[in-house]
Coordinates of C-alpha atoms in Angstrom, one line a residue:
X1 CA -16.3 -5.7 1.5
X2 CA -19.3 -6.2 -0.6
X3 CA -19.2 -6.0 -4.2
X4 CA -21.4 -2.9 -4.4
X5 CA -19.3 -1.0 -1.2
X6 CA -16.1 -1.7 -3.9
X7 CA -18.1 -0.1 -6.4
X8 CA -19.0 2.7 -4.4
X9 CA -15.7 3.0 -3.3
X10 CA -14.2 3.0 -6.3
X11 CA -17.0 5.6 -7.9
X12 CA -16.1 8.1 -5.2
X13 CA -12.5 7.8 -5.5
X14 CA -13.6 8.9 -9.0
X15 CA -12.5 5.6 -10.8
X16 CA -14.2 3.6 -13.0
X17 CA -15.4 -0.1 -11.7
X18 CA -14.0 -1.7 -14.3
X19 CA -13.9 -5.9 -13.7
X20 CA -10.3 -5.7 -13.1
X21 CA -10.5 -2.9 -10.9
X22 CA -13.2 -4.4 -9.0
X23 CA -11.4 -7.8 -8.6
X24 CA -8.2 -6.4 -7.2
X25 CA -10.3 -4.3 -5.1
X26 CA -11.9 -7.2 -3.7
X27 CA -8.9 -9.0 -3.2
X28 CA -7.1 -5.9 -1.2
X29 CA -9.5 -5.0 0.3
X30 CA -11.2 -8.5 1.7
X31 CA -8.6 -9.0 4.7
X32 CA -8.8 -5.4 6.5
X33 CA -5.6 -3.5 6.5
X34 CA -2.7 -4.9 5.1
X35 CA 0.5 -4.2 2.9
X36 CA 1.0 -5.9 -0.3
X37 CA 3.2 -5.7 -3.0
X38 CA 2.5 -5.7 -6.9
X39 CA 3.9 -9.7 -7.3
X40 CA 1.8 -10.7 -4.1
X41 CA -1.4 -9.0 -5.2
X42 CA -0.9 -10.9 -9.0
X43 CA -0.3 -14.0 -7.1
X44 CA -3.4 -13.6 -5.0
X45 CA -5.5 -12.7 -8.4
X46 CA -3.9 -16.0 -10.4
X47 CA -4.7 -18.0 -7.2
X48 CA -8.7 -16.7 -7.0
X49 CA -8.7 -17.7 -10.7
X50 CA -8.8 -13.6 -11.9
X51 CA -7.1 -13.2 -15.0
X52 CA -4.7 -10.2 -15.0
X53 CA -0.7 -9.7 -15.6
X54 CA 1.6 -8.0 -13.8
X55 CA 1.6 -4.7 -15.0
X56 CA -1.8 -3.8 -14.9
X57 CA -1.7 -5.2 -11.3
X58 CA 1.2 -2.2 -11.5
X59 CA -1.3 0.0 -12.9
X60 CA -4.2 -0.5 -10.8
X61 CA -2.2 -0.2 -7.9
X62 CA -0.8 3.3 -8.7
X63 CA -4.6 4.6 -9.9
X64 CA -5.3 3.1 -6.4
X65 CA -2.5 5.1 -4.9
X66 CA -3.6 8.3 -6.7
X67 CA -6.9 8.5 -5.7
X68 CA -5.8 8.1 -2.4
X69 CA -7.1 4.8 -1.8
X70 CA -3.6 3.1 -0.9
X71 CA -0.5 4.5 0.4
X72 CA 2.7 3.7 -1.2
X73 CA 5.3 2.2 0.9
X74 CA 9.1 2.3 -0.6
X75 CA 11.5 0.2 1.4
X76 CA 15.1 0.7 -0.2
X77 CA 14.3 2.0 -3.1
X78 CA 13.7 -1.3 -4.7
X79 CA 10.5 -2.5 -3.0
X80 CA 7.3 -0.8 -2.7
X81 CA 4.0 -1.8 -0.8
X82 CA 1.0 -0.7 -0.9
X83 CA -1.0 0.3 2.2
X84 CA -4.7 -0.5 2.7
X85 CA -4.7 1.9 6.0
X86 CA -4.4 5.1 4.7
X87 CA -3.9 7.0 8.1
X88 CA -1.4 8.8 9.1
X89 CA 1.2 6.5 10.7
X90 CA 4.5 4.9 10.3
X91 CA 6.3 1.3 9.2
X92 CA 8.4 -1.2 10.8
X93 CA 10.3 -3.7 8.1
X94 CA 11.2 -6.8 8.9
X95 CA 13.9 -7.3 7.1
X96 CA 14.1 -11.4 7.2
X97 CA 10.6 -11.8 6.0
X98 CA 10.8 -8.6 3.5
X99 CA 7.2 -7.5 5.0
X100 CA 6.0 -4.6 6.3
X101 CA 4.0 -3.9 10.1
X102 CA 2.3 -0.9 10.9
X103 CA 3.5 1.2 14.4
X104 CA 0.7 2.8 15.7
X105 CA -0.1 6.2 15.3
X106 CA 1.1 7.6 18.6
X107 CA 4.1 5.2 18.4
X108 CA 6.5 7.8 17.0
X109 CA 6.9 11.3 17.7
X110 CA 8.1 13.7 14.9
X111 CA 9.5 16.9 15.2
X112 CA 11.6 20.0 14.3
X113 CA 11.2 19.3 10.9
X114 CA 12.7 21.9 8.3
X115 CA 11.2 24.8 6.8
X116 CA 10.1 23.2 3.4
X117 CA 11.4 25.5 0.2
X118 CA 9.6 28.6 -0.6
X119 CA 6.1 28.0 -2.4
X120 CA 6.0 24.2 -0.9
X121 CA 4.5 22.5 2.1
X122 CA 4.9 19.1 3.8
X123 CA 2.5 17.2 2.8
X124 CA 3.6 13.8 5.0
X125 CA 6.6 12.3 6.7
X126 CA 7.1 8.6 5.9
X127 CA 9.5 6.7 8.2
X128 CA 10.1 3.2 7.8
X129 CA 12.4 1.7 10.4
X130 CA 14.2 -1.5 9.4
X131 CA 14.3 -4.2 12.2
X132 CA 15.4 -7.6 12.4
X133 CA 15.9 -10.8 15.0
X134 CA 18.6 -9.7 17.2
X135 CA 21.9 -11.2 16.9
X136 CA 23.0 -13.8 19.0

């Protein structure tokens, strides 16, 4: 992505291009679809010689999240990624390498799903299906 298309991006999404917004952007956004977390991103950012800590990596992320730019990931409870593709489709973790793989959109059929409470609707159905080498 070029610098103005992160701009736009960001204008549309109705957030500001600051220069750390439009850094992180760049860096997320510069390798297609992909799922990061907050530490990987910061590591990225120290590495291309951006100056930015940890939390408002956090930040930016969430903002990201919010204006529906990313899709949050949550793998136990404990980790979260953050999803450049934000289609409607489902997760595999690898639980050796703690990452995250897309499944394709028709890879997973859902259904019979409870009536949601009254006054609420499903909005999405995350499922995140934990796999590792097979045991030998």
């Amino acid at each position: 992505m070029t610098v103005g298309s992160v701009r736009s991006m960001l204008r549309e999404a109705g957030l500001r291009p600051t220069r750390q917004r439009l850094a992180l952007a760049e860096i997320l956004y510069a390798k297609g679809n992909r799922h990061v977390s907050a530490e990987q991103l910061h590591e990225e950012a120290l590495t291309a010689r951006v100056p930015v800590s940890l939390a408002t990596v956090y930040n930016t992320l969430h903002q990201f999240t919010e204006a529906g730019l990313l899709r949050e990931v949550a793998v136990d409870g404990t980790k979260t990624y953050f999803d450049t593709n934000t289609s409607d489709h489902h997760h595999f973790f690898i639980e050796t390498a703690n990452s995250v793989i897309d499944i394709p959109g028709d890879g997973l059929v859902i259904g019979d799903l409870p009536a949601p409470p009254e006054d609420m609707e499903i909005v999405r159905v995350d499922v995140v299906v934990r796999v590792r080498p097979k045991q030998r």
